Every structure is written in structure tokens, then in C-alpha cells.
Amino acid sequence: MTQTTAESSARRQRAQIKERTLRTDQWWRYPLVMFIIFTGFLVYSTWAIFDTDYFVSPYHAPFASPCLATSCPPEARLFGLAPFGDWYTLSPALLVLGLPAGFRFTCYYYRKAYYRGFWLSPPACAVNEPHGKYTGESRFPLILQNIHRYFFYGAILIGLVLAYDAVKALIGKPWGLGAWILIINAVLINLYTLSCHSCRHITAGRLNHFSKHPIRYKAWGFVSKLNAKHQELALVSMFTVMGADLYVRLVAKGIVNFPFA
């Protein structure tokens, strides 16, 4: 074998590294923190689904909004409507929580976070994963992640409902702390939704000539700026929606009770 052939063969071989990683930083902190945060959110969400104290006028807990059945308090119904009628008596969260939950679960940022935190696939960059093979999102069930763009439309509707609830609370109790908590939450939820990659693509991602579509180009520019903060908005909005939901339930239970609640 000539020297040139030997060098070429050596280049084609992968480096034989026995260590799991050569990184010396604390790379494990990110997946660990994500695991703790998401586990806490899932535990709280499960409890909130079955908790019945989700409304105290004029506050409506975000996880249970909109209320679409006659079993809901009259003031809690969206525009006074109850399209599901008398037959549905379970938690309103079971009807609506799937839209924002599906949107977050299939979100590009959340995929990265829980793939690393729960499945260790991979735990971090330049760290070997414990799985024997990798098929990506090309097979069932992960191929279903591609429906993220459709959950986006549902998330837009939920964001508008939360904005409506926040404005209604502000009108009903302008000096109430709960009204401002709901306002902040609605703003961050809608910013997170609009910062989605799917929204950026919808606004002007498929245009060939921006000059022919100035309005869509401006919308694309705005969404692109939000998209740069998508990771931060995803995490912050998760805490605000959980915090706002818990606050309303604590007020409804009488646990939080002061003049400006």
C-alpha cells in the first residue's frame, strides 16, 4: 500500500474515542434543568385539568379558557355561548388544552429541549447518546411533529381568547393584580405564538419578490425579530401561563384574598 493510499484510508476512518465526550464544561446542566422544568409543568397541568376552581369573576384561569359548556359559570362562557350544551360536564380544560399543548409539544424549540432532557437524544452537542440507532423524525410517532404548522392556527385562537379574558378582567377590575397578571400573560403568549417558525413562513416565507408585497414583507420582518427570541419567549410564556392560572385558582379558592387581588 502506498503512503498516499494509507493516508486516504486513515482519513475515511472515524476517530476511535472511548470517552462519552471530551467536553469539560457542565454540559449536563441544560438537559437536567429542562427535565425538572417540564416535569413540574406536566404535574401542574395534570392537577389543573381536574381542579374545579378555575373562575372567579372577572378572572378566568388560562388553562380552562374558553369555557364552552353549560356546566361552566355563565360569566365564564365565551360571549355567553355554550356550544357543547348540557351533555359535557367534565373540566373545560380537556376540551381546549390540547391546542396550546399540541402547539408547544411540536414546537421546534421544545423538541430540542425535551429530546435532550427526557430522551437524551442527544444529551448535548458532542456527547454520545445511549441509543443504538437514530431515525430522526422520519418515522412514526415522531413524524407527527410535522403537524406543528396546523397547531399554530389553534394556538392563535387560544391566544386571542386569553387576550379577550385579560381585557375583560381589566375592565371588570382595573385595579386588580389578577387583571394585570392576565394581561402580561396574554401578551407573552401571543408573542410566543407569533415568533413561531411557521408564522414566519406563512407571512412571507414563500415569496420570491419582497418588493411586490411590502405589507407582508414588513410583517415578515417583525416576525423575524420575534423569531430570534423564540427560545426565551417559549420558556417565559410557559411560566407566565402557569403562574396566571395558579393565581386565579388561588383567588377562587380564597387562599389569596387582599384588597387588590
PDB file of C-alpha atoms in Angstrom:
ATOM      1  CA  MET A   1       0.000   0.000   0.000  1.00  0.00           C
ATOM      2  CA  THR A   2       1.429   3.356  -0.967  1.00  0.00           C
ATOM      3  CA  GLN A   3       1.706   6.211   1.504  1.00  0.00           C
ATOM      4  CA  THR A   4      -0.994   8.187  -0.332  1.00  0.00           C
ATOM      5  CA  THR A   5      -3.422   5.254  -0.190  1.00  0.00           C
ATOM      6  CA  ALA A   6      -2.711   4.731   3.504  1.00  0.00           C
ATOM      7  CA  GLU A   7      -3.341   8.398   4.277  1.00  0.00           C
ATOM      8  CA  SER A   8      -6.586   8.318   2.312  1.00  0.00           C
ATOM      9  CA  SER A   9      -7.731   5.198   4.169  1.00  0.00           C
ATOM     10  CA  ALA A  10      -6.924   6.791   7.513  1.00  0.00           C
ATOM     11  CA  ARG A  11      -8.982   9.867   6.647  1.00  0.00           C
ATOM     12  CA  ARG A  12     -12.008   7.711   5.856  1.00  0.00           C
ATOM     13  CA  GLN A  13     -11.923   6.052   9.272  1.00  0.00           C
ATOM     14  CA  ARG A  14     -13.771   7.630  12.182  1.00  0.00           C
ATOM     15  CA  ALA A  15     -11.813   8.660  15.240  1.00  0.00           C
ATOM     16  CA  GLN A  16     -11.857   5.940  17.886  1.00  0.00           C
ATOM     17  CA  ILE A  17     -12.867   7.786  21.051  1.00  0.00           C
ATOM     18  CA  LYS A  18     -13.761   5.634  24.047  1.00  0.00           C
ATOM     19  CA  GLU A  19     -14.907   8.509  26.253  1.00  0.00           C
ATOM     20  CA  ARG A  20     -18.567   9.510  26.116  1.00  0.00           C
ATOM     21  CA  THR A  21     -17.444  13.061  25.451  1.00  0.00           C
ATOM     22  CA  LEU A  22     -14.313  15.172  25.536  1.00  0.00           C
ATOM     23  CA  ARG A  23     -16.219  18.204  26.778  1.00  0.00           C
ATOM     24  CA  THR A  24     -15.002  19.573  30.087  1.00  0.00           C
ATOM     25  CA  ASP A  25     -17.843  22.038  30.742  1.00  0.00           C
ATOM     26  CA  GLN A  26     -21.033  21.223  32.668  1.00  0.00           C
ATOM     27  CA  TRP A  27     -22.940  20.167  29.560  1.00  0.00           C
ATOM     28  CA  TRP A  28     -25.393  18.099  31.634  1.00  0.00           C
ATOM     29  CA  ARG A  29     -26.958  21.143  33.265  1.00  0.00           C
ATOM     30  CA  TYR A  30     -29.194  22.059  30.310  1.00  0.00           C
ATOM     31  CA  PRO A  31     -30.905  18.656  29.904  1.00  0.00           C
ATOM     32  CA  LEU A  32     -31.236  18.341  33.693  1.00  0.00           C
ATOM     33  CA  VAL A  33     -32.837  21.771  34.096  1.00  0.00           C
ATOM     34  CA  MET A  34     -35.195  21.127  31.172  1.00  0.00           C
ATOM     35  CA  PHE A  35     -36.203  17.795  32.664  1.00  0.00           C
ATOM     36  CA  ILE A  36     -37.045  19.425  36.009  1.00  0.00           C
ATOM     37  CA  ILE A  37     -38.942  22.361  34.452  1.00  0.00           C
ATOM     38  CA  PHE A  38     -41.004  20.251  32.054  1.00  0.00           C
ATOM     39  CA  THR A  39     -41.792  17.644  34.709  1.00  0.00           C
ATOM     40  CA  GLY A  40     -43.061  20.391  37.014  1.00  0.00           C
ATOM     41  CA  PHE A  41     -45.169  21.870  34.220  1.00  0.00           C
ATOM     42  CA  LEU A  42     -46.682  18.480  33.370  1.00  0.00           C
ATOM     43  CA  VAL A  43     -47.503  17.783  37.021  1.00  0.00           C
ATOM     44  CA  TYR A  44     -49.171  21.180  37.419  1.00  0.00           C
ATOM     45  CA  SER A  45     -51.095  20.829  34.148  1.00  0.00           C
ATOM     46  CA  THR A  46     -52.441  17.438  35.207  1.00  0.00           C
ATOM     47  CA  TRP A  47     -53.638  18.863  38.518  1.00  0.00           C
ATOM     48  CA  ALA A  48     -55.183  21.928  36.820  1.00  0.00           C
ATOM     49  CA  ILE A  49     -57.207  19.771  34.432  1.00  0.00           C
ATOM     50  CA  PHE A  50     -59.134  18.240  37.315  1.00  0.00           C
ATOM     51  CA  ASP A  51     -59.316  21.302  39.567  1.00  0.00           C
ATOM     52  CA  THR A  52     -62.776  22.915  39.501  1.00  0.00           C
ATOM     53  CA  ASP A  53     -61.844  26.360  40.879  1.00  0.00           C
ATOM     54  CA  TYR A  54     -60.950  27.944  37.553  1.00  0.00           C
ATOM     55  CA  PHE A  55     -63.178  31.042  37.585  1.00  0.00           C
ATOM     56  CA  VAL A  56     -63.813  33.909  39.955  1.00  0.00           C
ATOM     57  CA  SER A  57     -65.365  36.987  38.369  1.00  0.00           C
ATOM     58  CA  PRO A  58     -63.807  38.652  36.442  1.00  0.00           C
ATOM     59  CA  TYR A  59     -60.819  36.268  36.332  1.00  0.00           C
ATOM     60  CA  HIS A  60     -60.668  33.131  34.198  1.00  0.00           C
ATOM     61  CA  ALA A  61     -57.833  30.609  34.610  1.00  0.00           C
ATOM     62  CA  PRO A  62     -55.981  30.322  31.241  1.00  0.00           C
ATOM     63  CA  PHE A  63     -55.829  26.511  31.284  1.00  0.00           C
ATOM     64  CA  ALA A  64     -59.643  26.343  31.390  1.00  0.00           C
ATOM     65  CA  SER A  65     -60.426  29.020  28.813  1.00  0.00           C
ATOM     66  CA  PRO A  66     -62.581  29.171  26.785  1.00  0.00           C
ATOM     67  CA  CYS A  67     -65.480  27.557  28.633  1.00  0.00           C
ATOM     68  CA  LEU A  68     -67.838  26.001  26.083  1.00  0.00           C
ATOM     69  CA  ALA A  69     -70.472  24.064  28.046  1.00  0.00           C
ATOM     70  CA  THR A  70     -73.480  24.956  30.198  1.00  0.00           C
ATOM     71  CA  SER A  71     -71.714  23.380  33.174  1.00  0.00           C
ATOM     72  CA  CYS A  72     -69.447  26.449  33.164  1.00  0.00           C
ATOM     73  CA  PRO A  73     -70.477  29.538  35.147  1.00  0.00           C
ATOM     74  CA  PRO A  74     -72.489  31.898  32.883  1.00  0.00           C
ATOM     75  CA  GLU A  75     -69.881  34.658  33.200  1.00  0.00           C
ATOM     76  CA  ALA A  76     -67.108  32.239  32.217  1.00  0.00           C
ATOM     77  CA  ARG A  77     -68.657  31.279  28.868  1.00  0.00           C
ATOM     78  CA  LEU A  78     -67.087  32.829  25.795  1.00  0.00           C
ATOM     79  CA  PHE A  79     -69.510  35.544  24.637  1.00  0.00           C
ATOM     80  CA  GLY A  80     -72.164  33.774  26.705  1.00  0.00           C
ATOM     81  CA  LEU A  81     -72.167  30.776  24.331  1.00  0.00           C
ATOM     82  CA  ALA A  82     -72.198  27.103  25.307  1.00  0.00           C
ATOM     83  CA  PRO A  83     -71.996  25.094  22.055  1.00  0.00           C
ATOM     84  CA  PHE A  84     -71.312  21.824  23.885  1.00  0.00           C
ATOM     85  CA  GLY A  85     -74.586  22.105  25.789  1.00  0.00           C
ATOM     86  CA  ASP A  86     -75.583  20.038  28.822  1.00  0.00           C
ATOM     87  CA  TRP A  87     -74.018  16.705  27.946  1.00  0.00           C
ATOM     88  CA  TYR A  88     -70.450  17.791  28.683  1.00  0.00           C
ATOM     89  CA  THR A  89     -69.799  18.036  32.426  1.00  0.00           C
ATOM     90  CA  LEU A  90     -66.053  17.402  32.622  1.00  0.00           C
ATOM     91  CA  SER A  91     -63.324  20.004  33.027  1.00  0.00           C
ATOM     92  CA  PRO A  92     -63.294  22.634  30.247  1.00  0.00           C
ATOM     93  CA  ALA A  93     -59.525  22.191  30.136  1.00  0.00           C
ATOM     94  CA  LEU A  94     -59.994  18.786  28.497  1.00  0.00           C
ATOM     95  CA  LEU A  95     -61.692  20.465  25.537  1.00  0.00           C
ATOM     96  CA  VAL A  96     -59.205  23.242  24.846  1.00  0.00           C
ATOM     97  CA  LEU A  97     -55.866  22.377  26.416  1.00  0.00           C
ATOM     98  CA  GLY A  98     -54.937  20.108  23.500  1.00  0.00           C
ATOM     99  CA  LEU A  99     -54.483  23.075  21.141  1.00  0.00           C
ATOM    100  CA  PRO A 100     -51.826  25.033  23.073  1.00  0.00           C
ATOM    101  CA  ALA A 101     -50.324  21.802  24.422  1.00  0.00           C
ATOM    102  CA  GLY A 102     -50.030  20.361  20.908  1.00  0.00           C
ATOM    103  CA  PHE A 103     -48.501  23.606  19.680  1.00  0.00           C
ATOM    104  CA  ARG A 104     -45.865  23.591  22.406  1.00  0.00           C
ATOM    105  CA  PHE A 105     -45.185  19.868  22.217  1.00  0.00           C
ATOM    106  CA  THR A 106     -44.414  20.064  18.489  1.00  0.00           C
ATOM    107  CA  CYS A 107     -42.588  23.410  18.718  1.00  0.00           C
ATOM    108  CA  TYR A 108     -39.049  23.322  17.306  1.00  0.00           C
ATOM    109  CA  TYR A 109     -37.530  24.735  20.472  1.00  0.00           C
ATOM    110  CA  TYR A 110     -39.438  22.407  22.783  1.00  0.00           C
ATOM    111  CA  ARG A 111     -38.440  19.409  20.679  1.00  0.00           C
ATOM    112  CA  LYS A 112     -34.787  20.226  21.234  1.00  0.00           C
ATOM    113  CA  ALA A 113     -35.354  20.729  24.952  1.00  0.00           C
ATOM    114  CA  TYR A 114     -37.305  17.572  25.740  1.00  0.00           C
ATOM    115  CA  TYR A 115     -35.383  15.376  23.284  1.00  0.00           C
ATOM    116  CA  ARG A 116     -32.313  16.224  25.342  1.00  0.00           C
ATOM    117  CA  GLY A 117     -33.934  16.328  28.762  1.00  0.00           C
ATOM    118  CA  PHE A 118     -36.091  13.183  28.568  1.00  0.00           C
ATOM    119  CA  TRP A 119     -34.714  11.013  25.760  1.00  0.00           C
ATOM    120  CA  LEU A 120     -31.036  12.071  25.822  1.00  0.00           C
ATOM    121  CA  SER A 121     -31.159  12.193  22.035  1.00  0.00           C
ATOM    122  CA  PRO A 122     -28.547  13.581  22.176  1.00  0.00           C
ATOM    123  CA  PRO A 123     -27.937  14.865  25.726  1.00  0.00           C
ATOM    124  CA  ALA A 124     -25.845  17.728  24.315  1.00  0.00           C
ATOM    125  CA  CYS A 125     -23.670  18.639  21.359  1.00  0.00           C
ATOM    126  CA  ALA A 126     -20.593  16.417  21.027  1.00  0.00           C
ATOM    127  CA  VAL A 127     -21.933  13.932  23.603  1.00  0.00           C
ATOM    128  CA  ASN A 128     -22.692  10.339  22.668  1.00  0.00           C
ATOM    129  CA  GLU A 129     -26.311   9.321  23.091  1.00  0.00           C
ATOM    130  CA  PRO A 130     -27.277   5.985  24.657  1.00  0.00           C
ATOM    131  CA  HIS A 131     -29.410   4.895  21.693  1.00  0.00           C
ATOM    132  CA  GLY A 132     -28.264   2.293  19.214  1.00  0.00           C
ATOM    133  CA  LYS A 133     -29.792   3.957  16.164  1.00  0.00           C
ATOM    134  CA  TYR A 134     -31.295   7.251  15.091  1.00  0.00           C
ATOM    135  CA  THR A 135     -34.133   7.675  12.600  1.00  0.00           C
ATOM    136  CA  GLY A 136     -34.918  11.318  13.290  1.00  0.00           C
ATOM    137  CA  GLU A 137     -38.492  12.438  12.658  1.00  0.00           C
ATOM    138  CA  SER A 138     -38.958  10.326   9.561  1.00  0.00           C
ATOM    139  CA  ARG A 139     -40.959   7.519  11.196  1.00  0.00           C
ATOM    140  CA  PHE A 140     -43.969   7.120  13.465  1.00  0.00           C
ATOM    141  CA  PRO A 141     -44.542   8.568  16.024  1.00  0.00           C
ATOM    142  CA  LEU A 142     -42.088  11.449  15.615  1.00  0.00           C
ATOM    143  CA  ILE A 143     -43.159  12.076  12.034  1.00  0.00           C
ATOM    144  CA  LEU A 144     -46.316  13.549  13.576  1.00  0.00           C
ATOM    145  CA  GLN A 145     -44.191  16.504  14.699  1.00  0.00           C
ATOM    146  CA  ASN A 146     -44.790  17.870  11.194  1.00  0.00           C
ATOM    147  CA  ILE A 147     -48.345  18.869  12.140  1.00  0.00           C
ATOM    148  CA  HIS A 148     -46.879  21.729  14.165  1.00  0.00           C
ATOM    149  CA  ARG A 149     -47.917  24.218  11.463  1.00  0.00           C
ATOM    150  CA  TYR A 150     -51.566  23.218  11.935  1.00  0.00           C
ATOM    151  CA  PHE A 151     -51.441  23.543  15.705  1.00  0.00           C
ATOM    152  CA  PHE A 152     -50.244  27.088  15.065  1.00  0.00           C
ATOM    153  CA  TYR A 153     -53.718  28.114  13.905  1.00  0.00           C
ATOM    154  CA  GLY A 154     -55.291  26.638  17.042  1.00  0.00           C
ATOM    155  CA  ALA A 155     -52.725  28.424  19.209  1.00  0.00           C
ATOM    156  CA  ILE A 156     -53.631  31.724  17.527  1.00  0.00           C
ATOM    157  CA  LEU A 157     -57.277  31.222  18.514  1.00  0.00           C
ATOM    158  CA  ILE A 158     -56.361  30.381  22.109  1.00  0.00           C
ATOM    159  CA  GLY A 159     -54.103  33.434  22.252  1.00  0.00           C
ATOM    160  CA  LEU A 160     -56.968  35.663  21.139  1.00  0.00           C
ATOM    161  CA  VAL A 161     -59.263  34.123  23.756  1.00  0.00           C
ATOM    162  CA  LEU A 162     -56.696  34.757  26.500  1.00  0.00           C
ATOM    163  CA  ALA A 163     -56.367  38.353  25.315  1.00  0.00           C
ATOM    164  CA  TYR A 164     -60.160  38.707  25.487  1.00  0.00           C
ATOM    165  CA  ASP A 165     -60.208  37.270  29.027  1.00  0.00           C
ATOM    166  CA  ALA A 166     -57.444  39.657  30.082  1.00  0.00           C
ATOM    167  CA  VAL A 167     -59.213  42.735  28.696  1.00  0.00           C
ATOM    168  CA  LYS A 168     -62.485  41.635  30.296  1.00  0.00           C
ATOM    169  CA  ALA A 169     -60.709  41.249  33.639  1.00  0.00           C
ATOM    170  CA  LEU A 170     -59.090  44.668  33.281  1.00  0.00           C
ATOM    171  CA  ILE A 171     -62.461  46.296  32.568  1.00  0.00           C
ATOM    172  CA  GLY A 172     -64.130  44.460  35.427  1.00  0.00           C
ATOM    173  CA  LYS A 173     -61.377  45.116  37.961  1.00  0.00           C
ATOM    174  CA  PRO A 174     -58.904  47.714  36.643  1.00  0.00           C
ATOM    175  CA  TRP A 175     -57.007  47.921  39.927  1.00  0.00           C
ATOM    176  CA  GLY A 176     -56.872  44.194  40.463  1.00  0.00           C
ATOM    177  CA  LEU A 177     -53.491  42.478  40.414  1.00  0.00           C
ATOM    178  CA  GLY A 178     -55.046  39.497  38.660  1.00  0.00           C
ATOM    179  CA  ALA A 179     -56.088  41.629  35.685  1.00  0.00           C
ATOM    180  CA  TRP A 180     -52.530  42.763  35.087  1.00  0.00           C
ATOM    181  CA  ILE A 181     -51.184  39.242  35.538  1.00  0.00           C
ATOM    182  CA  LEU A 182     -53.601  38.060  32.847  1.00  0.00           C
ATOM    183  CA  ILE A 183     -52.637  40.986  30.584  1.00  0.00           C
ATOM    184  CA  ILE A 184     -48.920  40.197  30.847  1.00  0.00           C
ATOM    185  CA  ASN A 185     -49.585  36.527  30.251  1.00  0.00           C
ATOM    186  CA  ALA A 186     -51.740  37.214  27.165  1.00  0.00           C
ATOM    187  CA  VAL A 187     -49.068  39.469  25.672  1.00  0.00           C
ATOM    188  CA  LEU A 188     -46.295  36.914  26.171  1.00  0.00           C
ATOM    189  CA  ILE A 189     -48.426  34.003  24.961  1.00  0.00           C
ATOM    190  CA  ASN A 190     -49.265  35.829  21.749  1.00  0.00           C
ATOM    191  CA  LEU A 191     -45.669  36.976  21.233  1.00  0.00           C
ATOM    192  CA  TYR A 192     -44.501  33.381  21.648  1.00  0.00           C
ATOM    193  CA  THR A 193     -47.094  32.190  19.138  1.00  0.00           C
ATOM    194  CA  LEU A 194     -46.204  34.874  16.594  1.00  0.00           C
ATOM    195  CA  SER A 195     -42.483  34.157  16.985  1.00  0.00           C
ATOM    196  CA  CYS A 196     -43.054  30.621  15.704  1.00  0.00           C
ATOM    197  CA  HIS A 197     -41.113  29.495  12.623  1.00  0.00           C
ATOM    198  CA  SER A 198     -44.409  28.543  10.979  1.00  0.00           C
ATOM    199  CA  CYS A 199     -45.715  32.086  11.396  1.00  0.00           C
ATOM    200  CA  ARG A 200     -42.567  33.469   9.786  1.00  0.00           C
ATOM    201  CA  HIS A 201     -43.037  31.126   6.846  1.00  0.00           C
ATOM    202  CA  ILE A 202     -46.734  31.968   6.486  1.00  0.00           C
ATOM    203  CA  THR A 203     -46.228  35.743   6.495  1.00  0.00           C
ATOM    204  CA  ALA A 204     -43.756  35.857   3.607  1.00  0.00           C
ATOM    205  CA  GLY A 205     -41.576  32.767   3.649  1.00  0.00           C
ATOM    206  CA  ARG A 206     -42.626  31.628   0.191  1.00  0.00           C
ATOM    207  CA  LEU A 207     -42.424  34.973  -1.594  1.00  0.00           C
ATOM    208  CA  ASN A 208     -39.890  35.406  -4.382  1.00  0.00           C
ATOM    209  CA  HIS A 209     -40.120  39.199  -4.566  1.00  0.00           C
ATOM    210  CA  PHE A 210     -40.497  41.146  -1.335  1.00  0.00           C
ATOM    211  CA  SER A 211     -40.782  44.400  -3.273  1.00  0.00           C
ATOM    212  CA  LYS A 212     -44.131  43.295  -4.700  1.00  0.00           C
ATOM    213  CA  HIS A 213     -45.565  42.573  -1.230  1.00  0.00           C
ATOM    214  CA  PRO A 214     -44.479  45.446   1.068  1.00  0.00           C
ATOM    215  CA  ILE A 215     -47.059  44.760   3.788  1.00  0.00           C
ATOM    216  CA  ARG A 216     -46.207  41.079   4.018  1.00  0.00           C
ATOM    217  CA  TYR A 217     -42.518  41.981   3.983  1.00  0.00           C
ATOM    218  CA  LYS A 218     -42.978  44.270   6.985  1.00  0.00           C
ATOM    219  CA  ALA A 219     -44.917  41.532   8.777  1.00  0.00           C
ATOM    220  CA  TRP A 220     -42.146  39.081   7.939  1.00  0.00           C
ATOM    221  CA  GLY A 221     -39.545  41.480   9.328  1.00  0.00           C
ATOM    222  CA  PHE A 222     -41.493  41.866  12.586  1.00  0.00           C
ATOM    223  CA  VAL A 223     -41.969  38.119  12.982  1.00  0.00           C
ATOM    224  CA  SER A 224     -38.303  37.509  12.153  1.00  0.00           C
ATOM    225  CA  LYS A 225     -37.252  39.763  15.022  1.00  0.00           C
ATOM    226  CA  LEU A 226     -39.581  37.878  17.338  1.00  0.00           C
ATOM    227  CA  ASN A 227     -38.281  34.587  15.973  1.00  0.00           C
ATOM    228  CA  ALA A 228     -34.790  35.473  17.209  1.00  0.00           C
ATOM    229  CA  LYS A 229     -36.260  35.441  20.744  1.00  0.00           C
ATOM    230  CA  HIS A 230     -38.374  32.326  20.228  1.00  0.00           C
ATOM    231  CA  GLN A 231     -36.479  30.267  22.810  1.00  0.00           C
ATOM    232  CA  GLU A 232     -36.771  32.927  25.511  1.00  0.00           C
ATOM    233  CA  LEU A 233     -40.457  33.563  24.745  1.00  0.00           C
ATOM    234  CA  ALA A 234     -41.178  29.827  24.824  1.00  0.00           C
ATOM    235  CA  LEU A 235     -39.815  29.457  28.353  1.00  0.00           C
ATOM    236  CA  VAL A 236     -41.044  32.760  29.804  1.00  0.00           C
ATOM    237  CA  SER A 237     -44.586  32.289  28.444  1.00  0.00           C
ATOM    238  CA  MET A 238     -44.688  28.794  29.926  1.00  0.00           C
ATOM    239  CA  PHE A 239     -44.013  30.243  33.379  1.00  0.00           C
ATOM    240  CA  THR A 240     -46.447  33.146  32.948  1.00  0.00           C
ATOM    241  CA  VAL A 241     -49.344  30.959  31.790  1.00  0.00           C
ATOM    242  CA  MET A 242     -48.777  28.572  34.693  1.00  0.00           C
ATOM    243  CA  GLY A 243     -48.383  31.467  37.136  1.00  0.00           C
ATOM    244  CA  ALA A 244     -51.501  33.253  35.878  1.00  0.00           C
ATOM    245  CA  ASP A 245     -53.512  30.044  36.012  1.00  0.00           C
ATOM    246  CA  LEU A 246     -52.375  29.289  39.566  1.00  0.00           C
ATOM    247  CA  TYR A 247     -53.072  32.848  40.704  1.00  0.00           C
ATOM    248  CA  VAL A 248     -56.688  32.749  39.500  1.00  0.00           C
ATOM    249  CA  ARG A 249     -57.253  29.375  41.174  1.00  0.00           C
ATOM    250  CA  LEU A 250     -55.781  30.613  44.464  1.00  0.00           C
ATOM    251  CA  VAL A 251     -58.097  33.639  44.368  1.00  0.00           C
ATOM    252  CA  ALA A 252     -61.068  31.388  43.530  1.00  0.00           C
ATOM    253  CA  LYS A 253     -60.224  29.134  46.485  1.00  0.00           C
ATOM    254  CA  GLY A 254     -59.940  32.120  48.844  1.00  0.00           C
ATOM    255  CA  ILE A 255     -56.284  31.389  49.559  1.00  0.00           C
ATOM    256  CA  VAL A 256     -55.241  34.720  48.042  1.00  0.00           C
ATOM    257  CA  ASN A 257     -57.526  37.419  49.398  1.00  0.00           C
ATOM    258  CA  PHE A 258     -56.450  41.027  49.732  1.00  0.00           C
ATOM    259  CA  PRO A 259     -57.933  44.370  48.560  1.00  0.00           C
ATOM    260  CA  PHE A 260     -56.198  44.449  45.197  1.00  0.00           C
ATOM    261  CA  ALA A 261     -56.311  40.751  44.360  1.00  0.00           C
TER     262      ALA A 261
END
